[in-house]
mmCIF file of C-alpha atoms in Angstrom:
data_model
loop_
_atom_site.group_PDB
_atom_site.id
_atom_site.type_symbol
_atom_site.label_atom_id
_atom_site.label_comp_id
_atom_site.label_asym_id
_atom_site.label_seq_id
_atom_site.Cartn_x
_atom_site.Cartn_y
_atom_site.Cartn_z
ATOM 1 C CA MET L 1 51.295 30.757 58.904
ATOM 2 C CA LYS L 2 51.558 27.210 60.181
ATOM 3 C CA LYS L 3 50.616 28.343 63.658
ATOM 4 C CA ILE L 4 47.563 30.146 62.295
ATOM 5 C CA TRP L 5 46.546 26.992 60.399
ATOM 6 C CA HIS L 6 46.800 24.793 63.555
ATOM 7 C CA LEU L 7 44.838 27.352 65.571
ATOM 8 C CA TYR L 8 42.091 27.334 62.958
ATOM 9 C CA LYS L 9 42.130 23.590 62.623
ATOM 10 C CA ASP L 10 41.945 22.992 66.343
ATOM 11 C CA SER L 11 39.260 25.621 67.044
ATOM 12 C CA SER L 12 35.764 24.548 67.975
ATOM 13 C CA PHE L 13 33.609 23.603 65.018
ATOM 14 C CA LEU L 14 30.710 25.517 66.454
ATOM 15 C CA LEU L 15 32.880 28.671 66.801
ATOM 16 C CA LYS L 16 34.180 28.526 63.308
ATOM 17 C CA MET L 17 30.714 27.967 61.730
ATOM 18 C CA THR L 18 29.084 30.710 63.804
ATOM 19 C CA LEU L 19 31.786 33.190 63.165
ATOM 20 C CA GLY L 20 31.621 32.350 59.384
ATOM 21 C CA PHE L 21 27.922 32.834 59.234
ATOM 22 C CA LEU L 22 27.847 36.104 61.319
ATOM 23 C CA LEU L 23 30.681 37.588 59.246
ATOM 24 C CA GLY L 24 28.786 36.612 56.196
ATOM 25 C CA ILE L 25 25.590 38.367 57.331
ATOM 26 C CA GLY L 26 27.551 41.474 58.209
ATOM 27 C CA ALA L 27 29.341 41.551 54.813
ATOM 28 C CA GLY L 28 26.065 40.960 53.015
ATOM 29 C CA ILE L 29 24.241 43.862 54.782
ATOM 30 C CA LEU L 30 27.278 46.172 54.481
ATOM 31 C CA PHE L 31 28.247 45.515 50.834
ATOM 32 C CA GLY L 32 24.869 44.500 49.485
ATOM 33 C CA PRO L 33 24.413 42.791 46.057
ATOM 34 C CA SER L 34 28.174 43.020 45.300
ATOM 35 C CA MET L 35 28.635 39.960 47.650
ATOM 36 C CA GLU L 36 27.040 37.831 45.011
ATOM 37 C CA ALA L 37 30.642 37.565 43.826
ATOM 38 C CA VAL L 38 31.462 35.114 46.687
ATOM 39 C CA LYS L 39 28.434 32.880 46.070
ATOM 40 C CA PRO L 40 30.474 30.233 44.188
ATOM 41 C CA LEU L 41 32.430 29.623 47.383
ATOM 42 C CA GLY L 42 29.204 28.635 49.141
ATOM 43 C CA THR L 43 28.113 26.550 46.181
ATOM 44 C CA ILE L 44 31.426 24.672 46.407
ATOM 45 C CA LEU L 45 30.652 23.705 49.964
ATOM 46 C CA ILE L 46 27.159 22.436 49.128
ATOM 47 C CA ASN L 47 28.567 20.486 46.142
ATOM 48 C CA LEU L 48 31.305 18.915 48.248
ATOM 49 C CA LEU L 49 28.831 17.818 50.911
ATOM 50 C CA ASN L 50 26.403 16.481 48.233
ATOM 51 C CA LEU L 51 29.358 14.763 46.502
ATOM 52 C CA ILE L 52 29.976 12.429 49.452
ATOM 53 C CA ALA L 53 26.315 12.265 50.650
ATOM 54 C CA VAL L 54 25.090 9.840 47.998
ATOM 55 C CA PRO L 55 27.955 7.298 48.354
ATOM 56 C CA VAL L 56 27.724 7.538 52.116
ATOM 57 C CA ILE L 57 23.999 6.855 52.051
ATOM 58 C CA PHE L 58 24.471 3.893 49.819
ATOM 59 C CA LEU L 59 27.474 2.406 51.610
ATOM 60 C CA THR L 60 26.169 2.826 55.165
ATOM 61 C CA VAL L 61 22.743 1.305 54.320
ATOM 62 C CA VAL L 62 24.439 -1.624 52.577
ATOM 63 C CA LEU L 63 26.643 -2.204 55.606
ATOM 64 C CA ALA L 64 23.715 -1.801 58.030
ATOM 65 C CA ILE L 65 21.590 -4.280 56.104
ATOM 66 C CA ASN L 66 24.533 -6.580 56.105
ATOM 67 C CA GLN L 67 24.572 -6.669 59.887
ATOM 68 C CA MET L 68 20.802 -7.300 60.334
ATOM 69 C CA ASN L 69 18.277 -9.985 59.593
ATOM 70 C CA PRO L 70 15.006 -9.201 57.689
ATOM 71 C CA ARG L 71 12.861 -9.539 60.836
ATOM 72 C CA TYR L 72 15.057 -7.054 62.694
ATOM 73 C CA LEU L 73 14.846 -4.612 59.742
ATOM 74 C CA GLY L 74 11.072 -4.781 59.750
ATOM 75 C CA ARG L 75 10.906 -4.159 63.463
ATOM 76 C CA ILE L 76 13.282 -1.205 63.292
ATOM 77 C CA GLY L 77 11.419 0.262 60.287
ATOM 78 C CA GLY L 78 8.064 -0.044 62.017
ATOM 79 C CA LYS L 79 9.266 1.752 65.059
ATOM 80 C CA LEU L 80 10.793 4.561 62.981
ATOM 81 C CA LEU L 81 7.561 5.050 61.080
ATOM 82 C CA VAL L 82 5.590 5.378 64.374
ATOM 83 C CA TYR L 83 8.151 7.884 65.627
ATOM 84 C CA TYR L 84 8.061 9.864 62.373
ATOM 85 C CA GLY L 85 4.234 10.033 62.458
ATOM 86 C CA ILE L 86 4.087 11.236 66.073
ATOM 87 C CA THR L 87 6.798 13.948 65.751
ATOM 88 C CA THR L 88 5.499 15.183 62.384
ATOM 89 C CA ALA L 89 1.953 15.502 63.708
ATOM 90 C CA ALA L 90 3.254 17.176 66.765
ATOM 91 C CA ALA L 91 5.150 19.654 64.570
ATOM 92 C CA VAL L 92 2.064 20.627 62.560
ATOM 93 C CA LEU L 93 -0.005 20.969 65.765
ATOM 94 C CA ILE L 94 2.611 23.274 67.352
ATOM 95 C CA GLY L 95 2.832 25.330 64.165
ATOM 96 C CA VAL L 96 -0.976 25.782 63.846
ATOM 97 C CA ALA L 97 -1.427 26.511 67.620
ATOM 98 C CA LEU L 98 1.361 29.172 67.745
ATOM 99 C CA ALA L 99 0.162 30.796 64.559
ATOM 100 C CA LEU L 100 -3.415 31.011 65.838
ATOM 101 C CA TRP L 101 -2.209 32.544 69.025
ATOM 102 C CA ILE L 102 0.167 35.164 67.500
ATOM 103 C CA ASN L 103 -1.708 35.678 64.144
ATOM 104 C CA PRO L 104 1.221 36.417 61.808
ATOM 105 C CA GLY L 105 0.192 37.852 58.414
ATOM 106 C CA ALA L 106 -2.278 40.447 59.580
ATOM 107 C CA GLY L 107 -1.872 43.584 57.459
ATOM 108 C CA LEU L 108 0.401 41.998 54.882
ATOM 109 C CA GLU L 109 -0.566 42.187 51.191
ATOM 110 C CA LEU L 110 0.071 39.611 48.427
ATOM 111 C CA PRO L 111 2.991 40.385 46.204
ATOM 112 C CA ASN L 112 2.339 40.847 42.491
ATOM 113 C CA ALA L 113 4.051 37.653 41.503
ATOM 114 C CA ASP L 114 3.079 34.854 39.248
ATOM 115 C CA VAL L 115 3.677 31.597 41.087
ATOM 116 C CA GLU L 116 3.089 28.339 39.319
ATOM 117 C CA LYS L 117 1.789 25.397 41.287
ATOM 118 C CA PRO L 118 4.549 22.832 41.587
ATOM 119 C CA GLU L 119 3.658 19.380 40.361
ATOM 120 C CA THR L 120 2.880 17.089 43.374
ATOM 121 C CA PRO L 121 4.067 13.559 42.558
ATOM 122 C CA GLY L 122 1.313 10.931 42.279
ATOM 123 C CA PHE L 123 1.533 7.409 43.822
ATOM 124 C CA SER L 124 2.739 5.850 40.574
ATOM 125 C CA ASP L 125 5.461 8.485 40.235
ATOM 126 C CA VAL L 126 6.664 7.861 43.781
ATOM 127 C CA LEU L 127 6.684 4.061 43.152
ATOM 128 C CA LEU L 128 8.575 4.389 39.877
ATOM 129 C CA ASN L 129 11.204 6.612 41.633
ATOM 130 C CA ILE L 130 11.690 3.949 44.257
ATOM 131 C CA VAL L 131 12.694 1.351 41.580
ATOM 132 C CA PRO L 132 15.074 3.004 39.136
ATOM 133 C CA ASP L 133 15.479 1.608 35.593
ATOM 134 C CA ASN L 134 19.202 2.454 35.430
ATOM 135 C CA LEU L 135 21.806 1.964 38.139
ATOM 136 C CA PHE L 136 24.034 4.783 36.926
ATOM 137 C CA THR L 137 21.259 7.214 36.332
ATOM 138 C CA ALA L 138 19.944 6.773 39.893
ATOM 139 C CA PHE L 139 23.384 7.760 41.324
ATOM 140 C CA SER L 140 24.135 10.581 38.870
ATOM 141 C CA SER L 141 20.734 12.262 39.331
ATOM 142 C CA GLY L 142 20.676 11.726 43.099
ATOM 143 C CA GLU L 143 17.341 9.842 43.194
ATOM 144 C CA LEU L 144 17.502 9.114 46.850
ATOM 145 C CA MET L 145 14.570 6.712 47.049
ATOM 146 C CA GLY L 146 16.028 4.685 44.214
ATOM 147 C CA ILE L 147 19.495 4.723 45.868
ATOM 148 C CA LEU L 148 18.032 3.472 49.104
ATOM 149 C CA PHE L 149 16.160 0.642 47.273
ATOM 150 C CA LEU L 150 19.475 -0.310 45.531
ATOM 151 C CA ALA L 151 21.286 -0.208 48.906
ATOM 152 C CA VAL L 152 18.665 -2.441 50.570
ATOM 153 C CA ILE L 153 18.661 -5.111 47.877
ATOM 154 C CA THR L 154 22.477 -4.972 47.623
ATOM 155 C CA GLY L 155 22.768 -5.407 51.394
ATOM 156 C CA LEU L 156 20.370 -8.360 51.375
ATOM 157 C CA ALA L 157 22.213 -10.027 48.501
ATOM 158 C CA LEU L 158 25.486 -9.491 50.267
ATOM 159 C CA VAL L 159 24.010 -11.218 53.424
ATOM 160 C CA LYS L 160 23.034 -14.138 51.398
ATOM 161 C CA MET L 161 26.506 -14.343 49.772
ATOM 162 C CA ARG L 162 28.426 -14.135 53.088
ATOM 163 C CA TYR L 163 26.396 -16.857 54.695
ATOM 164 C CA SER L 164 26.092 -19.073 51.679
ATOM 165 C CA ASP L 165 26.850 -22.819 51.849
ATOM 166 C CA LYS L 166 29.048 -22.354 48.745
ATOM 167 C CA ASP L 167 32.636 -21.513 49.686
ATOM 168 C CA GLU L 168 33.345 -19.511 46.508
ATOM 169 C CA LEU L 169 30.162 -17.384 46.936
ATOM 170 C CA LYS L 170 31.012 -16.899 50.617
ATOM 171 C CA LYS L 171 34.493 -15.712 49.842
ATOM 172 C CA SER L 172 33.246 -13.287 47.315
ATOM 173 C CA GLY L 173 30.752 -11.996 49.865
ATOM 174 C CA GLU L 174 33.505 -11.368 52.413
ATOM 175 C CA THR L 175 35.602 -9.584 49.722
ATOM 176 C CA LEU L 176 32.674 -7.321 48.879
ATOM 177 C CA HIS L 177 32.000 -6.600 52.528
ATOM 178 C CA GLN L 178 35.683 -5.571 53.036
ATOM 179 C CA PHE L 179 35.466 -3.310 49.924
ATOM 180 C CA PHE L 180 32.260 -1.572 51.080
ATOM 181 C CA SER L 181 33.745 -1.053 54.611
ATOM 182 C CA ALA L 182 36.987 0.409 53.153
ATOM 183 C CA ALA L 183 35.077 2.677 50.808
ATOM 184 C CA ASN L 184 32.885 3.898 53.692
ATOM 185 C CA ASP L 185 36.004 4.738 55.737
ATOM 186 C CA LEU L 186 37.345 6.612 52.748
ATOM 187 C CA PHE L 187 34.368 8.911 52.382
ATOM 188 C CA PHE L 188 34.224 9.659 56.023
ATOM 189 C CA LEU L 189 37.887 10.612 55.825
ATOM 190 C CA LEU L 190 37.048 12.943 52.976
ATOM 191 C CA LEU L 191 34.349 14.487 55.170
ATOM 192 C CA GLN L 192 36.994 15.628 57.692
ATOM 193 C CA GLY L 193 38.756 17.627 54.967
ATOM 194 C CA ILE L 194 35.451 19.139 53.778
ATOM 195 C CA LEU L 195 34.488 20.314 57.293
ATOM 196 C CA LEU L 196 37.725 22.310 57.438
ATOM 197 C CA TYR L 197 36.562 24.274 54.403
ATOM 198 C CA ALA L 198 32.986 24.555 55.724
ATOM 199 C CA PRO L 199 33.343 27.901 57.591
ATOM 200 C CA VAL L 200 34.555 29.577 54.374
ATOM 201 C CA GLY L 201 31.585 28.217 52.409
ATOM 202 C CA ILE L 202 29.177 29.318 55.184
ATOM 203 C CA PHE L 203 30.612 32.882 55.040
ATOM 204 C CA ALA L 204 29.836 32.955 51.351
ATOM 205 C CA ILE L 205 26.294 31.547 51.687
ATOM 206 C CA GLY L 206 25.471 34.164 54.368
ATOM 207 C CA ALA L 207 27.077 37.044 52.527
ATOM 208 C CA SER L 208 25.514 36.289 49.081
ATOM 209 C CA THR L 209 22.023 35.651 50.569
ATOM 210 C CA PHE L 210 21.769 38.599 52.816
ATOM 211 C CA GLY L 211 23.494 40.796 50.225
ATOM 212 C CA SER L 212 20.955 40.003 47.541
ATOM 213 C CA GLN L 213 17.809 39.955 49.703
ATOM 214 C CA GLY L 214 18.678 42.560 52.265
ATOM 215 C CA TRP L 215 17.595 42.855 55.926
ATOM 216 C CA GLU L 216 14.379 44.728 55.101
ATOM 217 C CA THR L 217 13.026 41.628 53.336
ATOM 218 C CA PHE L 218 13.420 39.562 56.434
ATOM 219 C CA ARG L 219 12.195 42.265 58.783
ATOM 220 C CA SER L 220 8.883 42.631 56.868
ATOM 221 C CA LEU L 221 8.021 38.992 57.674
ATOM 222 C CA PHE L 222 9.481 39.063 61.214
ATOM 223 C CA ALA L 223 6.324 37.833 62.890
ATOM 224 C CA PHE L 224 6.091 34.741 60.571
ATOM 225 C CA THR L 225 9.787 33.945 61.143
ATOM 226 C CA GLY L 226 9.416 34.493 64.929
ATOM 227 C CA VAL L 227 6.463 32.104 65.187
ATOM 228 C CA PHE L 228 8.362 29.465 63.199
ATOM 229 C CA TYR L 229 11.473 29.734 65.391
ATOM 230 C CA LEU L 230 9.365 29.649 68.540
ATOM 231 C CA GLY L 231 7.691 26.497 67.228
ATOM 232 C CA VAL L 232 11.090 24.895 66.510
ATOM 233 C CA LEU L 233 12.113 25.717 70.017
ATOM 234 C CA LEU L 234 9.022 24.076 71.492
ATOM 235 C CA LEU L 235 9.434 21.093 69.231
ATOM 236 C CA TRP L 236 12.939 20.513 70.582
ATOM 237 C CA LEU L 237 12.164 21.196 74.228
ATOM 238 C CA LEU L 238 8.869 19.386 74.499
ATOM 239 C CA VAL L 239 8.754 16.677 71.826
ATOM 240 C CA TYR L 240 12.357 15.643 71.214
ATOM 241 C CA THR L 241 13.391 16.029 74.853
ATOM 242 C CA SER L 242 10.450 13.933 75.901
ATOM 243 C CA PHE L 243 11.489 11.034 73.562
ATOM 244 C CA LEU L 244 15.115 11.353 74.911
ATOM 245 C CA LYS L 245 13.815 11.088 78.523
ATOM 246 C CA LEU L 246 11.559 8.164 77.664
ATOM 247 C CA ALA L 247 14.547 6.392 76.315
ATOM 248 C CA LYS L 248 16.528 7.389 79.436
ATOM 249 C CA TRP L 249 19.164 9.337 77.501
ATOM 250 C CA HIS L 250 20.991 12.200 79.296
ATOM 251 C CA VAL L 251 19.430 15.106 77.436
ATOM 252 C CA ARG L 252 22.205 17.677 77.963
ATOM 253 C CA ASP L 253 24.925 15.232 76.931
ATOM 254 C CA PHE L 254 22.967 14.237 73.816
ATOM 255 C CA PHE L 255 22.523 17.825 72.744
ATOM 256 C CA ALA L 256 26.267 18.434 73.308
ATOM 257 C CA SER L 257 27.426 15.302 71.459
ATOM 258 C CA THR L 258 25.237 15.955 68.382
ATOM 259 C CA LYS L 259 25.816 19.690 68.033
ATOM 260 C CA ASP L 260 28.092 19.374 64.991
ATOM 261 C CA ALA L 261 25.242 17.737 63.078
ATOM 262 C CA TYR L 262 22.410 20.245 63.708
ATOM 263 C CA ILE L 263 24.833 23.156 63.392
ATOM 264 C CA THR L 264 25.937 21.883 59.943
ATOM 265 C CA ALA L 265 22.306 21.373 58.993
ATOM 266 C CA PHE L 266 21.338 24.849 60.126
ATOM 267 C CA PHE L 267 24.089 26.616 58.165
ATOM 268 C CA THR L 268 23.831 24.463 55.012
ATOM 269 C CA SER L 269 19.954 24.075 54.963
ATOM 270 C CA SER L 270 20.475 20.501 53.571
ATOM 271 C CA SER L 271 19.546 17.324 55.425
ATOM 272 C CA ILE L 272 21.236 15.216 52.802
ATOM 273 C CA ALA L 273 24.380 17.261 52.624
ATOM 274 C CA SER L 274 24.779 17.169 56.441
ATOM 275 C CA LEU L 275 23.989 13.395 56.696
ATOM 276 C CA PRO L 276 27.581 12.214 56.961
ATOM 277 C CA VAL L 277 28.193 14.688 59.881
ATOM 278 C CA ALA L 278 24.938 13.527 61.545
ATOM 279 C CA MET L 279 26.025 9.908 61.333
ATOM 280 C CA GLU L 280 29.349 10.645 62.958
ATOM 281 C CA SER L 281 27.678 12.759 65.681
ATOM 282 C CA ALA L 282 25.043 10.101 66.353
ATOM 283 C CA LYS L 283 27.759 7.491 66.869
ATOM 284 C CA LYS L 284 29.632 9.914 69.140
ATOM 285 C CA ALA L 285 26.475 10.259 71.243
ATOM 286 C CA GLY L 286 26.510 6.523 71.856
ATOM 287 C CA ILE L 287 23.922 5.270 69.357
ATOM 288 C CA SER L 288 24.873 1.927 67.931
ATOM 289 C CA ASP L 289 26.370 1.791 64.417
ATOM 290 C CA ARG L 290 23.794 -0.559 62.967
ATOM 291 C CA ILE L 291 20.924 1.701 64.055
ATOM 292 C CA VAL L 292 22.667 4.894 62.845
ATOM 293 C CA ASN L 293 23.650 3.411 59.489
ATOM 294 C CA PHE L 294 20.075 2.320 58.760
ATOM 295 C CA SER L 295 17.824 4.954 60.423
ATOM 296 C CA LEU L 296 19.574 8.248 59.526
ATOM 297 C CA PRO L 297 19.566 7.787 55.789
ATOM 298 C CA ILE L 298 15.931 6.646 55.965
ATOM 299 C CA GLY L 299 15.137 9.691 58.044
ATOM 300 C CA ALA L 300 16.875 12.084 55.661
ATOM 301 C CA VAL L 301 14.643 10.909 52.837
ATOM 302 C CA PHE L 302 11.258 10.307 54.628
ATOM 303 C CA ASN L 303 11.211 12.492 57.708
ATOM 304 C CA SER L 304 10.568 16.298 57.708
ATOM 305 C CA ASP L 305 9.484 17.728 61.024
ATOM 306 C CA GLY L 306 10.692 21.132 60.048
ATOM 307 C CA GLY L 307 8.731 21.142 56.863
ATOM 308 C CA ALA L 308 5.610 20.049 58.781
ATOM 309 C CA LEU L 309 5.969 22.821 61.297
ATOM 310 C CA ARG L 310 6.537 25.311 58.506
ATOM 311 C CA MET L 311 3.404 24.138 56.726
ATOM 312 C CA GLY L 312 1.265 24.530 59.918
ATOM 313 C CA VAL L 313 2.420 28.071 60.472
ATOM 314 C CA SER L 314 2.141 28.877 56.659
ATOM 315 C CA ILE L 315 -1.570 27.876 56.467
ATOM 316 C CA VAL L 316 -2.676 30.077 59.257
ATOM 317 C CA PHE L 317 -0.446 32.821 57.830
ATOM 318 C CA ALA L 318 -2.141 32.481 54.496
ATOM 319 C CA ALA L 319 -5.546 32.507 56.034
ATOM 320 C CA ASN L 320 -4.767 35.706 57.875
ATOM 321 C CA VAL L 321 -3.389 37.390 54.734
ATOM 322 C CA THR L 322 -6.455 36.458 52.725
ATOM 323 C CA GLY L 323 -9.042 36.864 55.554
ATOM 324 C CA LEU L 324 -10.198 33.235 55.386
ATOM 325 C CA ASP L 325 -11.859 31.708 58.478
ATOM 326 C CA LEU L 326 -10.794 28.069 58.986
ATOM 327 C CA THR L 327 -13.091 25.721 60.994
ATOM 328 C CA VAL L 328 -11.822 23.198 63.620
ATOM 329 C CA MET L 329 -12.379 20.434 61.008
ATOM 330 C CA ASP L 330 -10.168 22.371 58.607
ATOM 331 C CA PHE L 331 -7.353 22.412 61.113
ATOM 332 C CA ILE L 332 -7.768 18.709 61.806
ATOM 333 C CA THR L 333 -7.556 18.120 58.054
ATOM 334 C CA ILE L 334 -4.369 20.285 57.967
ATOM 335 C CA VAL L 335 -2.743 18.127 60.653
ATOM 336 C CA VAL L 336 -3.649 14.822 59.004
ATOM 337 C CA ILE L 337 -2.798 15.874 55.414
ATOM 338 C CA GLY L 338 0.323 17.801 56.613
ATOM 339 C CA THR L 339 1.669 14.764 58.420
ATOM 340 C CA LEU L 340 1.153 12.452 55.459
ATOM 341 C CA LEU L 341 2.566 14.866 52.853
ATOM 342 C CA SER L 342 5.588 15.813 55.041
ATOM 343 C CA ILE L 343 6.534 12.116 55.466
ATOM 344 C CA GLY L 344 5.723 11.313 51.819
ATOM 345 C CA THR L 345 7.562 14.258 50.200
ATOM 346 C CA ALA L 346 10.632 14.684 52.369
ATOM 347 C CA GLY L 347 12.938 13.132 49.832
ATOM 348 C CA ILE L 348 11.860 15.136 46.809
ATOM 349 C CA PRO L 349 13.313 18.470 45.681
ATOM 350 C CA ALA L 350 11.613 21.560 47.120
ATOM 351 C CA ALA L 351 9.575 19.342 49.390
ATOM 352 C CA GLY L 352 8.346 22.282 51.512
ATOM 353 C CA LEU L 353 7.133 24.095 48.474
ATOM 354 C CA VAL L 354 5.330 21.038 47.131
ATOM 355 C CA THR L 355 3.637 20.361 50.523
ATOM 356 C CA LEU L 356 2.625 24.028 51.039
ATOM 357 C CA ALA L 357 1.294 24.392 47.547
ATOM 358 C CA ALA L 358 -0.781 21.197 47.796
ATOM 359 C CA VAL L 359 -2.461 22.315 51.044
ATOM 360 C CA LEU L 360 -2.973 25.934 49.806
ATOM 361 C CA THR L 361 -4.778 24.512 46.729
ATOM 362 C CA MET L 362 -6.883 22.235 48.985
ATOM 363 C CA PHE L 363 -8.266 25.330 50.857
ATOM 364 C CA ASN L 364 -8.518 27.487 47.744
ATOM 365 C CA LEU L 365 -5.777 29.844 49.048
ATOM 366 C CA PRO L 366 -3.680 31.750 46.497
ATOM 367 C CA LEU L 367 -0.278 30.398 45.615
ATOM 368 C CA GLU L 368 1.134 33.869 45.784
ATOM 369 C CA ILE L 369 1.529 33.165 49.445
ATOM 370 C CA VAL L 370 4.526 31.025 48.433
ATOM 371 C CA ALA L 371 6.160 34.120 46.913
ATOM 372 C CA LEU L 372 5.422 36.204 49.986
ATOM 373 C CA ILE L 373 7.041 33.637 52.256
ATOM 374 C CA ALA L 374 10.009 33.339 49.893
ATOM 375 C CA GLY L 375 11.557 36.503 51.446
ATOM 376 C CA VAL L 376 12.371 34.576 54.646
ATOM 377 C CA ASP L 377 12.790 31.176 53.079
ATOM 378 C CA VAL L 378 16.446 31.151 53.894
ATOM 379 C CA LEU L 379 15.926 31.720 57.659
ATOM 380 C CA ILE L 380 13.001 29.209 57.701
ATOM 381 C CA GLY L 381 14.910 26.554 55.826
ATOM 382 C CA MET L 382 17.863 26.827 58.217
ATOM 383 C CA ALA L 383 15.952 26.075 61.361
ATOM 384 C CA GLY L 384 13.695 23.560 59.588
ATOM 385 C CA THR L 385 16.635 21.504 58.359
ATOM 386 C CA ALA L 386 18.228 21.505 61.801
ATOM 387 C CA SER L 387 15.018 20.183 63.181
ATOM 388 C CA ASN L 388 14.821 17.458 60.580
ATOM 389 C CA VAL L 389 18.367 16.283 61.294
ATOM 390 C CA PHE L 390 18.144 16.491 65.162
ATOM 391 C CA GLY L 391 14.698 14.774 64.997
ATOM 392 C CA ASP L 392 16.284 11.916 63.015
ATOM 393 C CA MET L 393 19.037 11.506 65.548
ATOM 394 C CA VAL L 394 16.538 11.529 68.464
ATOM 395 C CA GLY L 395 14.479 8.895 66.680
ATOM 396 C CA SER L 396 17.624 6.772 66.168
ATOM 397 C CA ALA L 397 18.429 7.179 69.890
ATOM 398 C CA PHE L 398 14.911 6.178 70.925
ATOM 399 C CA VAL L 399 14.762 3.146 68.762
ATOM 400 C CA ASP L 400 18.302 2.101 69.780
ATOM 401 C CA LYS L 401 17.310 2.210 73.411
ATOM 402 C CA LYS L 402 14.146 0.221 72.847
ATOM 403 C CA GLU L 403 16.095 -2.446 70.883
ATOM 404 C CA THR L 404 18.671 -2.644 73.722
ATOM 405 C CA ASP L 405 15.898 -3.080 76.346
ATOM 406 C CA ARG L 406 14.354 -5.813 74.118
ATOM 407 C CA THR L 407 17.665 -7.640 73.888
ATOM 408 C CA ASN L 408 18.523 -7.075 77.589
ATOM 409 C CA PRO L 409 15.155 -7.010 79.402
ATOM 410 C CA GLU L 410 16.821 -6.927 82.753
ATOM 411 C CA SER L 411 18.590 -3.610 82.032
#
């Protein structure tokens, strides 16, 4: 038994996750709805990853802020926003172009389903979510924008304490810094244990999902799913690879070093849950700690290339199903609005649904399209989340290289 355990423990993470997922799909198709019984095992995995995600976000951002000055933060943040805007717009454009070429949705009919339009948060709602009214409520409810705000102001206050002229305040600042560092090490140690359980949870997720929805559901929307996956492939090969080459990173090595992160994101369909793995992978790839600790939590909340790509494909899909002819100006509007919405809603629950519903409403398209797409939502969400996470790591690598060049202009 001990030998089997060590064999499992020492096996490739990619191999364990892939086998778990494939076995889960097989069990789901073979045994059908009865595999709902194993669903709690998958829920446990997601809960465990979410359990450490919030403290990891808070602690890493606090420590990152603690190592930077405000001018440096503003410069890094500005570069990240430019990167997010470019990659998100590219994702929408790729989605629209591929969908216009392949024309998914021809011949499909709308399901007889009542779909309520999800509430799109207004500017005041977003602003209020950024500044929470209760410290403990922000953490217990997982309000990520509020947690980021608290992390930033805590980090800035800690900097002021550590570099204070008052010895007592300076001593307290150093004590707090050591505490946050130790707590951060603790949660990353917990992550190692969670990842040992991950293949079991992935098996349960695959088995329960495919067992309840069945293969026929996915096959009926194969063209839509195929267009999306082709778009993801182009996004990675053309956009992300270009940024890596511009920053003079070795592309193959970067893909290999970060594989644990985007594989975890693919199988869990959660950018936030896979964030701790992404941070470890990014550091393994050679990105500096201070960039990783600041940029990846920010990207997990504000960047959603996968959601933008999905939205571009979905709009053309919806137009084909309903027979609506969209003009060139309509598509330009889709790109602009899709880019803004994807960046602005990445941190809210069901962000893809909110974004899609908002744009469908804008073009007077029926919200039943959301129900039609729901049949392949699992497959779409997996690739979309992997794109979000990998895109965040590429952005960190790009900014890190530019900052290194700025510091060492001769290099």
